[in-house]
């Protein structure tokens, strides 16, 4: 589906269907009020009504906010895609809401049917925005063109991440992730280095190797970099890329194993972010590291009771092989900090079920030592349409991952606060000079959904992409 801007009044644009957003107050003065009201339309949020004889689709919206426009546009496009129309047009609702409308349309129209034997493509192929506002005034077309180009890059990068996350563990192995990285490097002129098991051994990344040892798909460490000429900042991104998490010998139960193909979502997110950064040509040097590993069972599986030595020399007592993401990240964080001296380091991981218990299934957990930096991220995520919340550290929680045997234990001694104790585990692998420059994002709840919500359809959501681009474009000057 193409989304474009036509610099002409809405009524002169040739399209099959017109989409309008209407508040309950506006409904009272609407030319089709009578028909709409008779059809039961009250202009409530998430309510829509189509008058086919008028080629008009109206969507309810309580107030003009980005959040409501984004999800209303997503709902509208999902409905319109079920009709037989080929094109849809709509007006502007103030320049500030244009980005939200584009994102709603591009993210809301996402479908993933690679595994359907008979995919049913929608006949809707074109969405056309007028530059004219609903009140008849024109918006600045240069501004609109710029917003359109940027929003399309960001939304398409989000859909790129969703496509990767949605692939089965059979189709998207660590090796598959590295192929994706290489082709992205080629198309977007990025540098790309990939380490196989030998490379990981040379780098003394014993924790990451241990997690992947029982899999027939050996691990890969991916490093993509985007290096503009005079970067304002250097940023390191690290992603958990578990192409499957069976739990290992601490095997997951049958029902909780289902969906664990999504455990690579952090790794996919950092690839999507660097894709968008390079297409937006931001003046920021970005390094994306992915620890791509499969956590399986087998005669050579790593075990509860093992002690592993991570890249930075710290020893880890393994008490649960299902807390594997933090082991992979321990090594990848160590490697990333050794290879690149950066201004900030951010990691993205579907790390803990506990994060979902704490914040619910839609919200990313934000953790780290720098209060002001975390607050910046909360603002950026709000602006971007992603949900996030801070989970606070404290010195008592830190004691819960002490080990009698090794430097640190991979699980907490208490069953509460698991998202925070996981982050405090990662803290052991953040260099002293990077403590205040590090933020950890637990996307366990936000990265995947089995029921549609907001702009998301079944499957990967692309969590992390929109909020990171927002933070980079506004806080990184
Ligand atoms: N990948 C999971 C976390 C997860 C759970 C993500 C559900 C998305 C949905 C992670 O590797 C894991 O298994 N964590 C354990 C940690 C525990 C053993 C301390 C968990 O959350 O139960
Ligand atoms: Zn696990
Ligand atoms: Zn996992």
XYZ file of C-alpha atoms and ligand atoms in Angstrom:
501
model
C 0.000 0.000 0.000
C 1.349 3.426 -0.867
C 0.741 6.482 1.279
C 1.104 9.789 -0.483
C 0.400 13.479 -0.243
C -1.597 15.340 -2.918
C -1.282 19.101 -2.864
C -4.900 19.729 -3.680
C -8.186 20.134 -1.846
C -9.733 16.926 -0.567
C -12.814 17.153 -2.794
C -10.708 17.333 -5.970
C -8.755 14.164 -5.129
C -9.910 11.119 -7.002
C -10.388 8.197 -4.599
C -12.964 5.471 -3.883
C -13.518 6.283 -0.225
C -13.184 9.336 2.028
C -12.122 8.863 5.638
C -13.169 11.382 8.280
C -12.485 11.594 12.007
C -15.371 13.036 13.973
C -15.789 14.016 17.627
C -19.194 13.597 19.308
C -19.676 17.401 19.129
C -18.778 17.494 15.425
C -21.230 14.689 14.741
C -24.081 16.992 15.776
C -23.218 19.373 12.913
C -22.261 16.697 10.374
C -24.033 16.850 6.957
C -24.766 13.102 7.235
C -25.735 13.284 10.895
C -29.139 11.766 10.409
C -27.920 8.696 8.529
C -24.975 8.212 10.872
C -27.047 8.470 14.030
C -29.631 6.109 12.568
C -26.808 3.630 11.917
C -25.963 3.781 15.636
C -22.834 5.899 15.212
C -22.055 8.007 18.287
C -18.503 9.065 17.363
C -17.153 7.102 20.313
C -13.495 6.132 20.280
C -12.779 3.059 18.126
C -16.253 3.261 16.562
C -16.585 3.601 12.822
C -19.415 3.714 10.306
C -19.323 3.536 6.527
C -22.002 5.070 4.311
C -21.174 3.210 1.133
C -23.664 5.135 -1.009
C -21.779 8.301 0.001
C -18.359 6.647 -0.230
C -17.758 7.945 3.267
C -16.214 6.297 6.294
C -16.373 8.135 9.614
C -14.391 7.223 12.715
C -15.156 8.390 16.210
C -12.511 10.245 18.157
C -13.031 11.747 21.626
C -10.502 14.525 21.223
C -7.699 15.567 18.891
C -4.651 13.835 20.387
C -1.838 11.919 18.684
C -2.645 8.826 20.685
C -6.288 8.736 19.604
C -5.574 9.686 15.975
C -2.957 6.950 15.732
C -5.219 4.166 16.919
C -8.305 5.546 15.131
C -6.363 5.613 11.847
C -5.169 2.055 12.481
C -8.722 0.850 13.157
C -10.041 2.705 10.114
C -7.491 1.243 7.749
C -8.075 -2.287 9.070
C -11.789 -1.895 8.318
C -11.210 -0.261 4.924
C -8.889 -3.086 3.898
C -11.824 -5.483 4.125
C -13.801 -3.521 1.533
C -13.275 -3.770 -2.220
C -12.170 -0.140 -2.644
C -8.740 0.500 -4.095
C -8.054 4.008 -2.793
C -8.857 6.097 0.248
C -8.393 9.822 0.859
C -8.370 12.020 3.940
C -7.726 15.597 5.019
C -5.230 17.067 7.482
C -6.169 17.483 11.133
C -3.477 20.033 11.954
C 0.137 19.464 11.051
C 0.997 18.169 14.523
C -1.187 15.091 14.079
C 0.031 14.163 10.590
C 2.792 11.850 11.866
C 0.340 9.986 14.107
C -2.092 9.482 11.200
C 0.617 8.146 8.876
C 1.902 5.778 11.565
C -1.621 4.595 12.311
C -2.153 3.802 8.644
C 1.190 2.129 7.922
C 1.345 0.168 11.185
C -2.388 -0.601 11.246
C -2.389 -1.980 7.696
C 0.455 -4.391 8.446
C -0.291 -8.011 7.658
C 1.944 -11.054 7.808
C 0.743 -13.884 5.596
C 3.977 -15.652 4.604
C 2.692 -18.847 6.201
C -0.786 -18.784 4.622
C -1.229 -21.042 1.620
C -3.841 -18.693 0.197
C -3.092 -15.151 1.306
C -5.966 -12.765 0.785
C -4.484 -9.465 -0.325
C -6.560 -6.346 0.280
C -7.750 -4.397 -2.751
C -6.836 -1.151 -1.001
C -3.554 -0.039 -2.550
C -3.435 3.706 -2.072
C -3.999 6.209 0.737
C -3.934 9.859 -0.285
C -3.660 12.772 2.140
C -4.765 16.217 1.052
C -2.679 19.164 2.239
C -5.937 20.847 3.169
C -7.101 20.899 6.753
C -10.675 19.933 7.690
C -11.354 23.648 8.317
C -10.397 24.443 4.696
C -6.973 26.023 5.368
C -3.821 24.700 3.679
C -0.888 23.233 5.601
C 2.686 23.972 4.486
C 3.408 21.283 1.888
C 7.177 21.275 2.429
C 6.622 20.552 6.095
C 4.087 17.857 5.246
C 6.419 16.199 2.709
C 9.168 16.075 5.315
C 6.887 14.617 7.976
C 5.587 12.042 5.475
C 9.071 10.934 4.404
C 10.307 10.593 8.019
C 7.199 8.870 9.299
C 7.244 6.370 6.442
C 10.864 5.458 7.184
C 10.120 4.936 10.880
C 6.893 2.982 10.350
C 8.420 0.800 7.655
C 11.405 0.055 9.910
C 8.881 -0.989 12.574
C 7.205 -3.320 10.072
C 10.634 -4.665 9.079
C 11.162 -5.648 12.728
C 7.695 -7.224 12.918
C 8.472 -9.326 9.817
C 11.643 -10.670 11.419
C 10.032 -11.369 14.788
C 7.105 -13.182 13.139
C 9.273 -15.691 11.364
C 9.404 -19.173 12.823
C 12.453 -20.435 14.703
C 13.003 -22.782 11.773
C 13.174 -19.918 9.291
C 14.962 -17.362 11.461
C 17.978 -18.984 13.093
C 21.066 -17.127 14.363
C 22.569 -17.760 10.922
C 19.347 -16.349 9.379
C 19.687 -13.226 11.524
C 23.224 -12.735 10.218
C 22.016 -13.070 6.625
C 19.418 -10.364 7.314
C 22.135 -8.161 8.833
C 24.395 -8.633 5.835
C 21.692 -7.770 3.348
C 20.692 -4.715 5.401
C 24.343 -3.666 5.460
C 24.472 -3.970 1.689
C 21.262 -2.082 0.957
C 21.893 0.690 3.525
C 25.684 1.000 3.188
C 26.399 -0.103 6.753
C 29.499 -1.851 8.022
C 28.852 -5.385 9.187
C 30.979 -7.788 11.204
C 29.766 -11.217 12.217
C 31.414 -13.567 14.690
C 30.768 -17.303 14.603
C 31.569 -19.683 17.483
C 35.293 -19.520 16.763
C 35.155 -15.746 16.878
C 33.195 -15.884 20.140
C 35.815 -18.232 21.596
C 38.612 -15.849 20.570
C 36.717 -13.086 22.358
C 36.259 -15.257 25.465
C 32.464 -14.987 25.333
C 31.851 -18.123 27.329
C 28.402 -17.177 28.618
C 26.938 -16.608 25.163
C 28.559 -19.791 23.832
C 27.167 -21.827 26.744
C 23.591 -20.702 26.060
C 23.824 -21.768 22.415
C 25.741 -24.979 22.928
C 22.861 -27.494 22.700
C 21.443 -26.025 19.523
C 22.120 -27.340 16.042
C 22.046 -23.680 14.971
C 25.285 -22.172 16.269
C 25.284 -18.620 17.669
C 26.284 -15.455 15.832
C 27.310 -12.074 17.113
C 26.260 -9.345 14.712
C 27.768 -5.856 14.684
C 26.261 -3.324 12.272
C 27.507 0.245 12.173
C 26.370 3.484 10.612
C 29.096 6.132 10.533
C 28.170 9.558 9.200
C 30.972 12.102 8.655
C 30.676 14.404 11.668
C 28.465 12.624 14.155
C 27.020 14.622 17.030
C 26.974 11.517 19.220
C 28.063 7.885 19.181
C 25.420 5.439 20.350
C 25.668 1.723 21.036
C 22.574 -0.456 20.835
C 22.558 -4.037 22.078
C 19.740 -6.499 21.369
C 18.833 -9.902 22.802
C 18.404 -12.161 19.781
C 17.202 -15.506 21.107
C 15.781 -17.046 17.936
C 14.174 -19.584 20.249
C 14.002 -19.863 24.007
C 12.925 -23.337 25.078
C 14.227 -22.526 28.560
C 17.079 -25.014 28.149
C 17.351 -27.727 30.825
C 15.209 -25.497 33.089
C 12.657 -26.269 30.398
C 9.639 -24.035 29.972
C 6.151 -25.481 30.353
C 4.272 -26.371 27.171
C 2.133 -23.238 27.135
C 4.780 -20.734 28.121
C 7.131 -22.002 25.398
C 4.654 -20.994 22.697
C 5.553 -17.520 21.310
C 9.226 -17.860 22.312
C 10.236 -17.220 18.696
C 9.695 -13.611 19.785
C 12.671 -13.775 22.128
C 14.755 -12.312 19.304
C 12.697 -9.089 19.277
C 15.416 -6.973 20.942
C 17.946 -8.017 18.328
C 15.443 -7.368 15.543
C 14.640 -3.954 17.060
C 18.245 -2.754 17.004
C 18.500 -3.796 13.345
C 15.291 -1.878 12.583
C 16.592 1.168 14.447
C 19.881 1.302 12.540
C 17.937 0.807 9.299
C 15.806 3.868 10.054
C 18.761 5.947 11.314
C 20.645 5.330 8.078
C 17.626 6.115 5.909
C 16.899 9.292 7.861
C 20.602 10.139 7.472
C 20.824 11.254 11.111
C 24.103 12.828 12.278
C 24.585 10.108 14.875
C 27.036 7.244 14.723
C 25.114 4.113 15.639
C 26.427 0.646 16.434
C 23.926 -2.200 16.639
C 25.050 -5.429 18.315
C 22.889 -8.558 18.286
C 23.525 -11.701 20.297
C 21.779 -14.267 18.088
C 21.489 -17.597 19.912
C 19.078 -20.510 20.289
C 18.483 -21.862 23.818
C 17.838 -25.610 23.554
C 18.148 -28.879 25.446
C 20.535 -31.737 24.687
C 23.391 -33.839 26.004
C 25.759 -30.913 25.706
C 23.387 -28.289 27.089
C 24.685 -25.883 29.724
C 23.291 -26.646 33.142
C 21.986 -25.206 36.338
C 25.115 -25.495 38.578
C 27.502 -24.449 35.799
C 29.751 -21.488 36.463
C 30.519 -19.365 33.404
C 33.173 -16.713 32.919
C 31.834 -13.731 30.947
C 33.891 -11.602 28.581
C 34.628 -8.982 31.244
C 36.092 -11.678 33.508
C 33.206 -11.901 35.980
C 31.999 -15.371 36.920
C 28.322 -16.312 36.860
C 26.635 -19.097 38.787
C 23.871 -20.553 36.605
C 20.884 -21.600 38.673
C 18.304 -21.418 35.898
C 19.064 -21.938 32.207
C 15.860 -20.078 31.303
C 17.456 -16.847 32.527
C 19.607 -17.064 29.399
C 19.043 -13.639 27.853
C 21.046 -11.916 30.593
C 23.945 -14.341 29.972
C 24.001 -13.507 26.277
C 23.698 -9.796 27.005
C 26.486 -9.971 29.616
C 28.913 -10.985 26.881
C 27.528 -8.781 24.123
C 27.543 -5.727 26.420
C 31.165 -6.532 27.304
C 32.129 -6.927 23.660
C 30.297 -3.771 22.555
C 31.951 -1.608 25.230
C 35.383 -2.953 24.352
C 34.976 -2.363 20.611
C 33.202 1.006 20.618
C 33.650 4.009 22.906
C 30.211 5.588 22.849
C 28.238 8.390 24.504
C 25.345 6.093 25.395
C 24.633 2.380 25.535
C 21.069 1.088 25.336
C 19.959 -2.527 25.423
C 16.656 -4.031 24.294
C 15.544 -7.431 25.505
C 12.482 -9.602 26.013
C 14.151 -10.342 29.307
C 11.584 -11.202 31.967
C 8.008 -12.345 32.392
C 8.235 -10.300 35.602
C 8.289 -7.091 33.564
C 4.830 -7.982 32.277
C 3.648 -8.725 35.798
C 4.910 -5.314 36.888
C 3.752 -3.127 33.999
C 1.180 -5.100 32.063
C 1.464 -6.493 28.564
C 1.838 -3.233 26.599
C 4.527 -1.339 28.451
C 8.308 -1.377 28.101
C 10.256 -1.384 31.371
C 12.906 1.324 31.576
C 15.809 0.734 33.965
C 19.187 2.303 34.674
C 21.167 4.529 37.030
C 20.614 7.915 35.395
C 17.298 9.388 36.535
C 17.305 12.301 34.061
C 18.151 10.030 31.145
C 15.376 7.577 32.043
C 12.944 10.489 32.243
C 14.003 11.612 28.757
C 13.120 8.147 27.526
C 9.712 8.207 29.174
C 8.974 11.479 27.383
C 10.320 10.159 24.073
C 8.241 7.014 24.296
C 5.100 8.996 25.130
C 5.722 11.233 22.131
C 6.325 8.255 19.884
C 3.178 6.336 20.750
C 4.954 3.598 22.704
C 4.191 2.923 26.363
C 6.983 2.779 28.918
C 7.474 2.945 32.662
C 10.443 3.195 35.010
C 11.185 0.291 37.352
C 13.434 1.631 40.112
C 16.688 0.064 41.323
C 17.661 -0.085 44.978
C 20.649 -1.448 46.873
C 18.638 -4.137 48.641
C 17.432 -5.690 45.389
C 21.051 -5.845 44.265
C 21.822 -8.274 47.106
C 19.279 -10.786 45.756
C 21.598 -11.877 42.945
C 24.640 -12.493 45.160
C 26.244 -15.896 44.697
C 28.005 -17.982 47.364
C 30.035 -19.642 44.633
C 30.727 -17.122 41.887
C 30.725 -13.333 41.442
C 27.032 -13.167 40.645
C 24.077 -15.505 40.245
C 21.892 -15.503 37.121
C 18.635 -15.567 39.102
C 17.312 -13.798 42.156
C 16.904 -15.540 45.495
C 13.397 -14.029 45.828
C 10.452 -14.424 43.478
C 9.568 -10.723 43.286
C 11.010 -7.794 41.345
C 12.402 -10.079 38.646
C 12.605 -7.399 35.949
C 14.740 -5.213 38.204
C 17.007 -7.976 39.466
C 17.597 -8.999 35.824
C 18.653 -5.419 35.034
C 20.858 -5.371 38.147
C 22.490 -8.530 36.844
C 23.273 -6.706 33.565
C 24.722 -3.841 35.603
C 27.622 -6.176 36.467
C 28.636 -6.028 32.823
C 28.439 -2.262 32.367
C 31.840 -0.585 32.665
C 32.261 1.948 35.487
C 32.483 4.902 33.040
C 29.246 3.862 31.285
C 27.004 3.426 34.352
C 25.269 6.799 33.927
C 25.102 6.378 30.145
C 23.296 3.060 30.110
C 19.563 2.340 29.880
C 18.025 -1.121 29.754
C 14.667 -1.700 28.063
C 12.704 -4.812 28.965
C 10.354 -5.331 26.027
C 9.014 -8.741 27.142
C 5.437 -7.444 27.204
C 5.549 -4.801 24.507
C 7.339 -6.711 21.731
C 4.667 -9.253 20.890
C 0.913 -9.568 21.036
C -1.571 -12.336 20.411
C -4.494 -9.946 20.201
C -4.665 -6.690 18.261
C -4.333 -3.460 20.281
C -3.647 0.130 19.265
C -1.695 0.084 15.966
C -0.696 -3.548 16.433
C -1.965 -6.700 14.787
C -1.215 -10.271 15.894
C 2.508 -10.924 16.322
C 5.587 -8.754 16.654
C 4.940 -5.079 17.399
C 8.333 -3.555 16.591
C 8.628 -2.213 20.161
C 11.635 0.021 20.693
C 11.897 1.388 17.165
C 9.587 4.411 17.354
C 10.646 5.505 20.830
C 14.345 5.238 20.030
C 14.031 7.286 16.836
C 12.058 9.863 18.788
C 14.742 10.010 21.504
C 17.532 10.246 18.935
C 15.850 12.991 16.909
C 14.985 15.096 19.946
C 17.412 14.407 22.790
C 20.541 13.708 20.812
C 21.838 17.061 19.682
N 12.488 -14.879 27.259
C 12.117 -15.024 28.606
C 11.268 -13.865 29.138
C 9.903 -13.725 28.552
C 8.819 -14.361 29.139
C 9.684 -12.927 27.452
C 7.561 -14.232 28.600
C 8.414 -12.788 26.937
C 7.357 -13.437 27.505
C 13.358 -15.134 29.505
O 14.461 -15.704 28.919
C 12.961 -15.963 30.666
O 12.639 -17.089 30.460
N 12.999 -15.374 31.850
C 12.634 -16.044 33.033
C 13.601 -15.620 34.113
C 13.523 -16.452 35.359
C 14.003 -17.849 35.090
C 14.361 -15.792 36.406
C 11.199 -15.657 33.387
O 10.807 -14.522 33.147
O 10.486 -16.508 33.881
Zn 14.456 -17.836 29.080
Zn 14.591 -15.544 26.817
